[in-house]
Coordinates of N, CA and C in Angstrom, one line a residue:
A18 N 0.8 -1.2 0.0 CA 0.0 0.0 0.0 C 0.9 1.3 0.0
R19 N 2.0 1.2 0.7 CA 2.9 2.3 0.8 C 3.5 2.6 -0.5
V20 N 3.9 1.6 -1.3 CA 4.5 1.7 -2.6 C 3.5 2.3 -3.6
R21 N 2.3 1.9 -3.5 CA 1.3 2.4 -4.3 C 1.0 3.9 -4.0
Y22 N 1.0 4.2 -2.7 CA 0.9 5.6 -2.3 C 2.0 6.5 -2.9
Q23 N 3.2 6.0 -2.8 CA 4.4 6.8 -3.3 C 4.3 6.9 -4.8
Q24 N 3.8 5.9 -5.5 CA 3.7 6.0 -7.0 C 2.6 7.1 -7.3
R25 N 1.5 7.0 -6.6 CA 0.5 8.0 -6.8 C 1.0 9.4 -6.5
E26 N 1.7 9.5 -5.5 CA 2.3 10.8 -5.1 C 3.2 11.3 -6.2
G27 N 4.0 10.5 -6.7 CA 4.9 10.8 -7.8 C 4.2 11.2 -9.1
E28 N 3.1 10.5 -9.4 CA 2.3 10.8 -10.5 C 1.6 12.2 -10.4
I29 N 1.1 12.5 -9.2 CA 0.5 13.7 -8.9 C 1.5 14.9 -9.0
E30 N 2.7 14.7 -8.5 CA 3.8 15.7 -8.7 C 4.1 15.9 -10.1
N31 N 4.2 14.9 -10.9 CA 4.5 15.0 -12.3 C 3.4 15.8 -13.0
L32 N 2.2 15.5 -12.7 CA 1.0 16.2 -13.3 C 1.0 17.7 -12.9
R33 N 1.4 18.0 -11.7 CA 1.5 19.4 -11.3 C 2.6 20.1 -12.0
E34 N 3.7 19.5 -12.2 CA 4.8 20.1 -13.0 C 4.3 20.3 -14.4
K35 N 3.7 19.3 -15.0 CA 3.2 19.4 -16.4 C 2.2 20.5 -16.5
Q36 N 1.3 20.6 -15.6 CA 0.3 21.7 -15.5 C 1.0 23.1 -15.4
A37 N 2.0 23.2 -14.6 CA 2.7 24.5 -14.4 C 3.4 24.9 -15.7
R38 N 4.0 23.9 -16.4 CA 4.7 24.2 -17.7 C 3.7 24.7 -18.7
R39 N 2.6 24.0 -18.8 CA 1.5 24.4 -19.7 C 1.0 25.8 -19.4
K40 N 0.8 26.1 -18.2 CA 0.3 27.4 -17.8 C 1.4 28.5 -18.2
D41 N 2.7 28.2 -18.0 CA 3.7 29.1 -18.4 C 3.6 29.3 -19.9
V42 N 3.5 28.3 -20.7 CA 3.4 28.4 -22.1 C 2.1 29.2 -22.5
Q43 N 1.0 28.9 -21.9 CA -0.2 29.7 -22.2 C -0.1 31.1 -21.8
D44 N 0.6 31.4 -20.7 CA 0.8 32.8 -20.2 C 1.7 33.5 -21.2
S45 N 2.7 32.9 -21.7 CA 3.6 33.6 -22.6 C 2.9 33.8 -24.0
K46 N 2.1 32.9 -24.4 CA 1.3 33.1 -25.6 C 0.3 34.2 -25.5
S47 N -0.4 34.3 -24.3 CA -1.3 35.3 -24.0 C -0.6 36.7 -24.0
D48 N 0.6 36.7 -23.4 CA 1.3 38.0 -23.4 C 1.7 38.4 -24.8
A49 N 2.1 37.4 -25.7 CA 2.5 37.7 -27.0 C 1.3 38.3 -27.8
I50 N 0.1 37.7 -27.6 CA -1.1 38.1 -28.3 C -1.4 39.6 -27.8
E51 N -1.3 39.8 -26.5 CA -1.6 41.2 -26.0 C -0.6 42.2 -26.6
A52 N 0.6 41.8 -26.7 CA 1.6 42.7 -27.2 C 1.3 43.1 -28.7
I53 N 0.9 42.1 -29.5 CA 0.6 42.4 -30.9 C -0.7 43.2 -30.9
K54 N -1.6 42.9 -30.1 CA -2.9 43.6 -30.0 C -2.8 45.0 -29.7
T55 N -1.8 45.4 -28.8 CA -1.6 46.8 -28.5 C -1.0 47.6 -29.6
K56 N -0.5 46.9 -30.6 CA 0.1 47.6 -31.8 C -1.0 48.1 -32.7
W57 N -2.0 47.2 -33.0 CA -3.0 47.5 -34.0 C -4.4 48.0 -33.4
L58 N -4.7 47.6 -32.2 CA -6.0 48.0 -31.7 C -6.3 49.5 -31.5
P59 N -5.3 50.3 -31.0 CA -5.6 51.7 -30.9 C -5.9 52.4 -32.3
G60 N -5.1 52.0 -33.3 CA -5.4 52.5 -34.6 C -6.7 52.1 -35.2
L61 N -7.1 50.9 -34.9 CA -8.4 50.4 -35.3 C -9.5 51.2 -34.6
K62 N -9.4 51.4 -33.3 CA -10.4 52.1 -32.6 C -10.5 53.6 -33.1
E63 N -9.4 54.2 -33.4 CA -9.4 55.5 -33.9 C -10.1 55.6 -35.3
M64 N -9.8 54.6 -36.1 CA -10.4 54.6 -37.5 C -11.9 54.4 -37.3
V65 N -12.4 53.5 -36.5 CA -13.8 53.2 -36.2 C -14.5 54.5 -35.7
D66 N -13.8 55.2 -34.8 CA -14.4 56.4 -34.2 C -14.6 57.5 -35.3
K67 N -13.6 57.6 -36.1 CA -13.7 58.6 -37.2 C -14.7 58.3 -38.2
I68 N -14.8 57.0 -38.6 CA -15.9 56.6 -39.5 C -17.3 56.8 -38.8
S69 N -17.4 56.5 -37.5 CA -18.6 56.7 -36.8 C -19.0 58.2 -36.8
V70 N -18.1 59.1 -36.6 CA -18.4 60.5 -36.6 C -19.1 60.9 -38.0
I71 N -18.4 60.5 -39.1 CA -19.0 60.7 -40.4 C -20.4 60.1 -40.6
Y72 N -20.5 58.9 -40.1 CA -21.7 58.1 -40.2 C -22.8 58.8 -39.5
T73 N -22.5 59.3 -38.3 CA -23.5 60.0 -37.4 C -23.9 61.3 -38.1
K74 N -23.0 62.0 -38.8 CA -23.4 63.2 -39.5 C -24.3 62.9 -40.7
F75 N -24.0 61.9 -41.4 CA -24.9 61.5 -42.5 C -26.3 61.2 -42.0
F76 N -26.4 60.5 -40.9 CA -27.7 60.2 -40.4 C -28.4 61.5 -39.8
A77 N -27.7 62.4 -39.3 CA -28.2 63.6 -38.8 C -28.9 64.4 -40.0
E78 N -28.3 64.3 -41.2 CA -28.8 65.0 -42.3 C -30.2 64.5 -42.7
I79 N -30.5 63.2 -42.4 CA -31.8 62.7 -42.7 C -32.7 62.6 -41.5
D80 N -32.3 63.4 -40.4 CA -33.0 63.5 -39.2 C -33.2 62.2 -38.4
C81 N -32.1 61.4 -38.4 CA -32.0 60.2 -37.7 C -30.7 60.1 -36.9
E82 N -30.6 59.0 -36.2 CA -29.3 58.9 -35.4 C -28.7 57.5 -35.7
A83 N -27.4 57.5 -35.5 CA -26.6 56.3 -35.8 C -25.2 56.4 -35.1
A84 N -24.6 55.2 -35.0 CA -23.3 55.1 -34.5 C -22.7 53.8 -34.9
I85 N -21.4 53.8 -35.0 CA -20.7 52.5 -35.3 C -19.8 52.2 -34.1
K86 N -19.8 51.0 -33.6 CA -19.1 50.6 -32.5 C -18.2 49.4 -32.8
L87 N -17.1 49.3 -32.1 CA -16.3 48.1 -32.2 C -16.6 47.2 -31.0
R88 N -17.0 46.0 -31.3 CA -17.3 45.0 -30.3 C -16.0 44.2 -30.1
E89 N -15.4 44.3 -28.9 CA -14.2 43.6 -28.6 C -14.5 42.4 -27.8
D90 N -13.7 41.4 -28.0 CA -13.8 40.1 -27.2 C -12.5 39.4 -27.2
V91 N -12.2 38.7 -26.2 CA -11.0 37.9 -26.1 C -10.9 36.9 -27.3
D92 N -12.0 36.4 -27.7 CA -12.1 35.5 -28.8 C -12.2 36.4 -30.0
F93 N -11.2 36.4 -30.9 CA -11.2 37.3 -32.1 C -12.4 37.0 -33.0
D94 N -12.9 35.8 -33.0 CA -14.0 35.5 -33.9 C -15.2 36.2 -33.5
K95 N -15.3 36.7 -32.2 CA -16.5 37.4 -31.8 C -16.4 38.9 -31.9
C96 N -15.2 39.4 -32.3 CA -15.1 40.8 -32.5 C -15.8 41.2 -33.8
A97 N -16.4 42.4 -33.8 CA -17.1 42.9 -34.9 C -17.4 44.4 -34.9
L98 N -17.7 44.9 -36.0 CA -18.2 46.3 -36.1 C -19.7 46.2 -35.9
E99 N -20.3 47.0 -35.1 CA -21.7 47.0 -34.9 C -22.3 48.3 -35.3
I100 N -23.3 48.3 -36.1 CA -24.0 49.5 -36.6 C -25.3 49.6 -35.8
H101 N -25.4 50.8 -35.1 CA -26.6 51.1 -34.3 C -27.3 52.2 -35.0
V102 N -28.6 52.1 -35.2 CA -29.4 53.1 -35.9 C -30.7 53.4 -35.1
Q103 N -31.2 54.6 -35.4 CA -32.6 55.0 -34.9 C -33.2 55.8 -36.1
F104 N -34.3 55.2 -36.6 CA -35.0 55.9 -37.7 C -36.2 56.6 -37.3
R105 N -36.7 56.2 -36.1 CA -38.0 56.8 -35.6 C -37.7 57.6 -34.3
R106 N -38.2 58.8 -34.2 CA -38.0 59.6 -33.0 C -38.7 58.9 -31.8
G107 N -38.1 59.0 -30.6 CA -38.6 58.4 -29.5 C -38.3 57.0 -29.2
M108 N -37.6 56.4 -30.2 CA -37.1 55.0 -30.1 C -35.6 55.0 -29.7
A109 N -35.2 54.0 -29.1 CA -33.8 53.9 -28.8 C -33.0 53.4 -30.0
M110 N -31.7 53.7 -30.0 CA -30.9 53.1 -31.1 C -30.8 51.6 -30.9
K111 N -30.9 50.9 -32.0 CA -30.9 49.5 -32.0 C -29.8 49.0 -33.0
Q112 N -29.2 47.9 -32.7 CA -28.2 47.3 -33.6 C -28.9 46.9 -34.9
L113 N -28.2 47.2 -36.0 CA -28.8 46.9 -37.3 C -28.9 45.4 -37.5
D114 N -30.1 44.9 -37.7 CA -30.3 43.5 -38.0 C -31.7 43.3 -38.7
A115 N -31.9 42.1 -39.2 CA -33.1 41.9 -40.0 C -34.4 42.0 -39.2
N116 N -34.4 41.9 -37.9 CA -35.6 41.9 -37.2 C -36.0 43.3 -36.7
A117 N -35.0 44.2 -36.5 CA -35.3 45.5 -35.9 C -35.7 46.6 -36.9
Q118 N -35.1 46.4 -38.1 CA -35.4 47.5 -39.2 C -35.9 46.8 -40.4
S119 N -36.6 47.7 -41.2 CA -37.1 47.2 -42.5 C -36.0 47.0 -43.5
G120 N -36.3 46.4 -44.6 CA -35.3 46.3 -45.7 C -34.8 47.6 -46.2
G121 N -35.7 48.6 -46.3 CA -35.3 49.9 -46.8 C -34.4 50.6 -45.8
E122 N -34.7 50.5 -44.5 CA -33.8 51.0 -43.5 C -32.4 50.4 -43.4
R123 N -32.4 49.1 -43.6 CA -31.1 48.4 -43.7 C -30.3 48.8 -44.9
S124 N -31.0 49.0 -46.0 CA -30.3 49.5 -47.2 C -29.7 50.9 -47.0
V125 N -30.5 51.8 -46.5 CA -30.0 53.1 -46.2 C -28.8 53.1 -45.3
A126 N -28.9 52.3 -44.2 CA -27.8 52.2 -43.2 C -26.6 51.7 -43.9
T127 N -26.7 50.7 -44.7 CA -25.6 50.1 -45.4 C -24.9 51.0 -46.4
M128 N -25.8 51.7 -47.2 CA -25.2 52.6 -48.2 C -24.5 53.8 -47.6
L129 N -25.1 54.3 -46.5 CA -24.4 55.4 -45.8 C -23.1 55.0 -45.2
Y130 N -23.0 53.7 -44.7 CA -21.8 53.2 -44.2 C -20.8 53.1 -45.3
L131 N -21.2 52.6 -46.5 CA -20.2 52.5 -47.6 C -19.8 53.9 -48.1
L132 N -20.6 54.9 -48.0 CA -20.2 56.2 -48.3 C -19.2 56.9 -47.4
C133 N -19.2 56.4 -46.1 CA -18.3 56.9 -45.1 C -16.8 56.4 -45.4
L134 N -16.7 55.3 -46.0 CA -15.3 54.7 -46.2 C -14.4 55.5 -47.1
P135 N -14.8 55.9 -48.3 CA -13.9 56.7 -49.1 C -13.5 58.1 -48.6
R136 N -14.4 58.7 -47.8 CA -14.0 60.0 -47.2 C -12.8 59.9 -46.3
R137 N -12.6 58.8 -45.6 CA -11.6 58.6 -44.6 C -10.4 57.8 -45.1
H138 N -10.7 56.9 -46.0 CA -9.7 55.9 -46.4 C -9.7 55.8 -47.9
N139 N -8.7 55.2 -48.4 CA -8.6 54.9 -49.8 C -9.3 53.7 -50.2
V140 N -10.3 53.3 -49.5 CA -11.1 52.1 -49.8 C -12.4 52.6 -50.6
V141 N -12.6 52.1 -51.7 CA -13.8 52.5 -52.5 C -14.6 51.2 -52.7
P142 N -15.7 51.0 -52.0 CA -16.5 49.8 -52.1 C -17.4 49.7 -53.3
Y143 N -17.4 50.7 -54.2 CA -18.3 50.6 -55.3 C -17.5 51.3 -56.5
F144 N -18.1 51.1 -57.7 CA -17.4 51.6 -58.9 C -18.3 52.7 -59.4
E145 N -17.7 53.7 -60.0 CA -18.5 54.8 -60.7 C -18.5 54.6 -62.2
F146 N -19.7 54.6 -62.7 CA -19.8 54.4 -64.2 C -20.3 55.7 -64.8
V147 N -19.6 56.1 -65.8 CA -20.0 57.3 -66.5 C -20.6 56.9 -67.9
V148 N -21.8 57.3 -68.1 CA -22.5 56.9 -69.4 C -22.5 58.1 -70.3

């Protein structure tokens, strides 16, 4: 029984060491991810804020409200740009989706977003045809 106890104790110690090594590797990878993230995230936030200002102005011209927000998450797959709009006075801004707005409202919101991009960046999401 004593030998079995010592074997188990040794196995437990090996598992604890293995767990500590894995935690160190995970921590170093997390630190590396955070270091890389600090390089590009501030610029991305600044770009989204500037686009949101232009987008808000476009919506103010049609007597509505809107904002673009960056949804951050530890899981990069869950990060996204969120478009929030209000087409009717007295209503709260809601995230743009198929259930909250009509097809026409979604089209207006999308087109105004696309028009914001070339004003700030050299990204042109459409082509101009001259007839």
